[in-house]
Coordinates of C-alpha atoms in Angstrom, one line a residue:
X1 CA -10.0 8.0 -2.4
X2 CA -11.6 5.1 -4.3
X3 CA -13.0 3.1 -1.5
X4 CA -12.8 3.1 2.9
X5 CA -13.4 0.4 4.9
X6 CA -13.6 1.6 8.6
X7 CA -12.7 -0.5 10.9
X8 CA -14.7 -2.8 13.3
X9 CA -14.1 -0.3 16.2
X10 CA -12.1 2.6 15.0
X11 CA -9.7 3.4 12.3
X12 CA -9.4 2.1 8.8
X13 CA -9.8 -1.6 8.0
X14 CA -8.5 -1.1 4.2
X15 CA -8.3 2.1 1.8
X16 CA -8.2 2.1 -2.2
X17 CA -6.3 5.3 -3.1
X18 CA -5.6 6.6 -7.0
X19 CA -2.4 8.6 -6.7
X20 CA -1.6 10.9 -10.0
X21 CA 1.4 12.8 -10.6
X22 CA 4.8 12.6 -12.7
X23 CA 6.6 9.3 -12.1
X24 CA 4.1 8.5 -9.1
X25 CA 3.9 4.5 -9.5
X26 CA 8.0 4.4 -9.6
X27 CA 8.7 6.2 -6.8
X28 CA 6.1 4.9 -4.5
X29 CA 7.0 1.0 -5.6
X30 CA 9.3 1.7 -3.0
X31 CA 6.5 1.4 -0.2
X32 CA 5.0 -1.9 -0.7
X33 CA 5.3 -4.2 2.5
X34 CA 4.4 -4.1 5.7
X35 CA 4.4 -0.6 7.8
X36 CA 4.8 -0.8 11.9
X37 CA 3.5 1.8 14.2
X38 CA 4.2 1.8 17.9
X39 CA 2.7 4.4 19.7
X40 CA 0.7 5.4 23.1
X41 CA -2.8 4.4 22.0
X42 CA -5.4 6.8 22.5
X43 CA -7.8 3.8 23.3
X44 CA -6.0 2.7 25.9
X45 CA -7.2 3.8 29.4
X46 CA -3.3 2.7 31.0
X47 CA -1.6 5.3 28.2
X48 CA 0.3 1.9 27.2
X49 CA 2.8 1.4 24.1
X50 CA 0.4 -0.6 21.5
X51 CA 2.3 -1.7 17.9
X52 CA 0.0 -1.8 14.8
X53 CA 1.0 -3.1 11.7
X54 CA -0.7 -1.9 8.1
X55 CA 0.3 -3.8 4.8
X56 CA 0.7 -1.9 1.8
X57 CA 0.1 -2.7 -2.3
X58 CA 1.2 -0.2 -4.9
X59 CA -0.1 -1.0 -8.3
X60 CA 0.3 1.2 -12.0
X61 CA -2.8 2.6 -13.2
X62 CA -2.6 0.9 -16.6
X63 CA -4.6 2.4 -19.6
X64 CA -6.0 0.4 -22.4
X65 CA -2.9 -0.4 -24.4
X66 CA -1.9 -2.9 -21.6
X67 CA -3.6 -6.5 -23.0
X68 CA -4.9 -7.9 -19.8
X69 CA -7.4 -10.8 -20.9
X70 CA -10.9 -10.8 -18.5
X71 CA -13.3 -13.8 -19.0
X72 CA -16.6 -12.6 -17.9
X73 CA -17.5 -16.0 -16.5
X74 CA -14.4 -15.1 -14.0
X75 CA -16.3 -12.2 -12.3
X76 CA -18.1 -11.9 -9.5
X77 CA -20.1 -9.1 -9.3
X78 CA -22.2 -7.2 -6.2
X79 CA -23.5 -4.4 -5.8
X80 CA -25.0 -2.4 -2.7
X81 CA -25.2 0.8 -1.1
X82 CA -22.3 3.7 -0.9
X83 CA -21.2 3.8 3.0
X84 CA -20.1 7.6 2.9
X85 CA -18.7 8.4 6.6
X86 CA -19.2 11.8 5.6
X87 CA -23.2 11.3 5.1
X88 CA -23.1 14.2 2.0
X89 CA -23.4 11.6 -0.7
X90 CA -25.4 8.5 0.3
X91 CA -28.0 7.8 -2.1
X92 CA -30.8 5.3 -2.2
X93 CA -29.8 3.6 -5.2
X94 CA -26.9 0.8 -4.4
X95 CA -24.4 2.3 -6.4
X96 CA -21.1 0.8 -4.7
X97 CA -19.6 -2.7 -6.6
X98 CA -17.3 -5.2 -5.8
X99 CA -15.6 -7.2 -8.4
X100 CA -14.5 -10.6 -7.4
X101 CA -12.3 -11.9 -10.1
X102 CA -12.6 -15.8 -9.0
X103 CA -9.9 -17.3 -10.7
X104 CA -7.2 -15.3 -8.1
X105 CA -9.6 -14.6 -5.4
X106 CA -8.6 -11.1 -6.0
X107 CA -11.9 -8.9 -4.9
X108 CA -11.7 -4.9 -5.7
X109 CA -14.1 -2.6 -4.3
X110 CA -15.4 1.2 -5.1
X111 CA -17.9 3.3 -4.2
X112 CA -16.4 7.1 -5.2
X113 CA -19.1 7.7 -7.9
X114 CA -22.5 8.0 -7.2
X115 CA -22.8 6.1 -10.7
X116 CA -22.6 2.3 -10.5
X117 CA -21.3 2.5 -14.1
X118 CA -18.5 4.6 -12.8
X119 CA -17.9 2.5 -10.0
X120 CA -17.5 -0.4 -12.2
X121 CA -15.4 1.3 -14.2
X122 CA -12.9 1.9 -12.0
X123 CA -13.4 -1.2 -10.4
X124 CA -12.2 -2.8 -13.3
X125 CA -9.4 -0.6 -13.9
X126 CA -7.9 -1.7 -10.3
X127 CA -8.7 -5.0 -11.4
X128 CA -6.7 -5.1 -14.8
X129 CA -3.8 -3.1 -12.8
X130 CA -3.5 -5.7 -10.3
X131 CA -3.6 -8.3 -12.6
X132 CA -1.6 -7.0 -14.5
X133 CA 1.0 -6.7 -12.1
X134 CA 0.3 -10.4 -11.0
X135 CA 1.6 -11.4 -14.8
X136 CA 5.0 -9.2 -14.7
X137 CA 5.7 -10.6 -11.7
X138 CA 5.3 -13.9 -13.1
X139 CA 7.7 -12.7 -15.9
X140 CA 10.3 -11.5 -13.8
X141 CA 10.6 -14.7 -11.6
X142 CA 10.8 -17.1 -15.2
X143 CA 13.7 -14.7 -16.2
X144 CA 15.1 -14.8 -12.2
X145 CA 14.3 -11.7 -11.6
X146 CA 14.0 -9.9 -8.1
X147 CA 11.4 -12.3 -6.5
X148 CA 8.5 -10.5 -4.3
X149 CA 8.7 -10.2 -0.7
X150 CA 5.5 -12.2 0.3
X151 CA 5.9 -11.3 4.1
X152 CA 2.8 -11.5 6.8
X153 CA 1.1 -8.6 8.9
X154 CA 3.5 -9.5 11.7
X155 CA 6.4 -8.6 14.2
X156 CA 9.4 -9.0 12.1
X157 CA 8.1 -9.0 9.0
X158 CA 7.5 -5.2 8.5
X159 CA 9.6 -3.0 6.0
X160 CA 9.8 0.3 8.0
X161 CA 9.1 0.8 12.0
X162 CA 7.4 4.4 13.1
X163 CA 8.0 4.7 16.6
X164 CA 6.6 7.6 18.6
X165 CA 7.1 6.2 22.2
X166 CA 9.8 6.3 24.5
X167 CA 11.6 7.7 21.3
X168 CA 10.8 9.3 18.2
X169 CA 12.2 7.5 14.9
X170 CA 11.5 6.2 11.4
X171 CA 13.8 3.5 10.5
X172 CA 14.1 2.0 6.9
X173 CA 15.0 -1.5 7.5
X174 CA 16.0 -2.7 4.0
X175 CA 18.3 1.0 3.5
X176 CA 18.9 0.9 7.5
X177 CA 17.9 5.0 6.8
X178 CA 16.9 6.9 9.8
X179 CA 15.0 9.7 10.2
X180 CA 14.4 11.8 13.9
X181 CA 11.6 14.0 12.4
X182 CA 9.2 10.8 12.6
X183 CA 6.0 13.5 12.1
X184 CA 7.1 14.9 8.9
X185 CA 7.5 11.4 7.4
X186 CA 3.7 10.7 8.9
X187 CA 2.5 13.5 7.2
X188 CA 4.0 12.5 3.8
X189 CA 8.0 13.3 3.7
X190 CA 8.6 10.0 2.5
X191 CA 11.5 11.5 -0.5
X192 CA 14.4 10.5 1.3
X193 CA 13.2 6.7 2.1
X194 CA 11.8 6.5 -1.1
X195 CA 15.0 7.1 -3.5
X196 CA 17.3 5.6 -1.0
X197 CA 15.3 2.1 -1.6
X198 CA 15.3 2.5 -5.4
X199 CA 18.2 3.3 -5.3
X200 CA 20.0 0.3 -3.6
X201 CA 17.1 -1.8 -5.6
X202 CA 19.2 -0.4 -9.1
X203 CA 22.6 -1.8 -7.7
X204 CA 23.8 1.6 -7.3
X205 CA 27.1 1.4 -5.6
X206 CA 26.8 4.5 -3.7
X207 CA 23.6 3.1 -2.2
X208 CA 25.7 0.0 -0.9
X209 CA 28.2 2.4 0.5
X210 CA 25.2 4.9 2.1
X211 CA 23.5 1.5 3.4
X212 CA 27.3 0.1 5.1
X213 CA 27.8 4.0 6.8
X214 CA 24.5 4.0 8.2
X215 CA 24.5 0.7 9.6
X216 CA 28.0 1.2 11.1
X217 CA 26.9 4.9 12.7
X218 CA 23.9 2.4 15.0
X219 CA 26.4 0.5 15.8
X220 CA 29.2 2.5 15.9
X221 CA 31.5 0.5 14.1
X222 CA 34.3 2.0 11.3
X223 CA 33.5 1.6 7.2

C-alpha cells in the first residue's frame, strides 16, 4: 500500500496500491471502471439498503526503458507529514509528497517510506505509469482502437454490481457473468470475472457465445 486517504467520516476516500506478480497488470486491466456496492450499512441506525460506488484505475508499473518525457517546470511538488492510521511510523520530519504534474492535472501521492527521497521516487514512478498510459491510449484512438470507457461515479455507469441485500450476487455487466458466492469475490476471487472480460475483449468467439448463454439463462430465453 503506497498511499490511504481515509475518508471524511469513515472508510477510504482513495488508496494507491503496487500489485506484483506474473502477468498482474493484464489480468487486472480487466477491473478498471466503476464498482457498485449495495449493502445494509452499518452506519445506518434504520438497517437500510445504502449503494456506494468506488471507481477504479489500473496502471503498468513501467521501468526505465519506457521514454516518458517530464519537464521539471511541469511539477508541482509538496511535501508534509506521513498520516499513518496505524501510529507505528509517524515521524516528525514531513516525509509524505505529492506530485502535481500541472500540464494534466494529474496529482500522485505517497507516503510508504519514511524517506521523502523514496517517497518521491515512487511518486514519480506512478507518475510516468500513468502518463504513460495517457500516451498509449492516445495511440490506440489515432489507430481506432478500443476507445476508453470514460464513465462517472454514478447509478448506471458502474462495471460490476455487488449486492449483499435482499440477495446475494456479483454480476459482470459487460460479460453478463454471475456469481452467488458474492463473499469470495469480496475477498479477492476475482479469476473467473477477470478472464471472462479479457476474453470477450480479444474477440474470442467462445466468449460471445458464453456472454449470449448467460444472458439468455436471466432471462430465460433459448440460444
Amino acid at each position: 500500500m503506497l498511499d490511504l486517504q481515509p475518508g471524511d467520516e469513515a472508510g477510504i476516500k482513495s488508496v494507491t496500491l503496487s500489485i506484483q506478480g506474473e502477468w498482474a497488470y493484464g489480468y487486472l486491466r480487466a477491473e478498471a471502471g466503476v464498482h457498485r456496492l449495495v449493502r445494509i450499512s452499518p452506519f445506518d441506525s434504520q438497517a437500510r439498503r445504502h449503494t456506494s460506488f468506488a471507481s477504479v484505475f489500473v496502471y503498468p508499473d513501467i521501468d526505465e526503458t519506457v521514454k516518458v518525457e517530464i519537464d521539471e517546470k511541469d511539477l508541482r511538488v509538496e511535501t508534509m507529514r506521513s498520516d499513518d492510521a496505524d501510529n507505528q511510523h509517524v515521524n516528525k520530519t514531513e516525509s509524505a509528497i505529492r506530485i502535481t504534474h500541472v500540464p494534466t492535472g494529474i496529482a500522485v501521492h505517497c507516503q510508504s517510506e519514511r524517506s521523502q527521497h523514496k517517497n518521491r521516487s515512487t511518486a514519480m514512478r506512478i507518475l510516468r505509469s500513468k502518463l504513460a498510459e495517457i500516451e498509449e491510449r492516445k495511440m490506440q484512438e489515432k489507430m481506432g482502437g478500443i476507445h476508453a470507457a470514460k464513465k462517472a461515479i454514478e447509478w448506471g455507469s458502474q462495471i460490476r454490481s455487488y449486492v449483499l441485500a435482499p440477495y446475494r450476487l456479483a454480476s459482470d455487466h459487460r460479460t453478463e457473468m454471475k456469481l452467488s458466492n458474492v463473499d469470495a469475490v469480496l475477498d479477492g476471487d476475482l479469476d473467473e470475472f477477470m478472464v471472462a472480460m479479457l476474453l470477450q475483449l480479444a474477440g474470442d468467439p467462445t466468449a460471445a457465445k458464453a456472454k449470449e448463454e448467460r444472458k439468455a439463462a436471466a432471462t430465460g430465453d433459448e440460444v
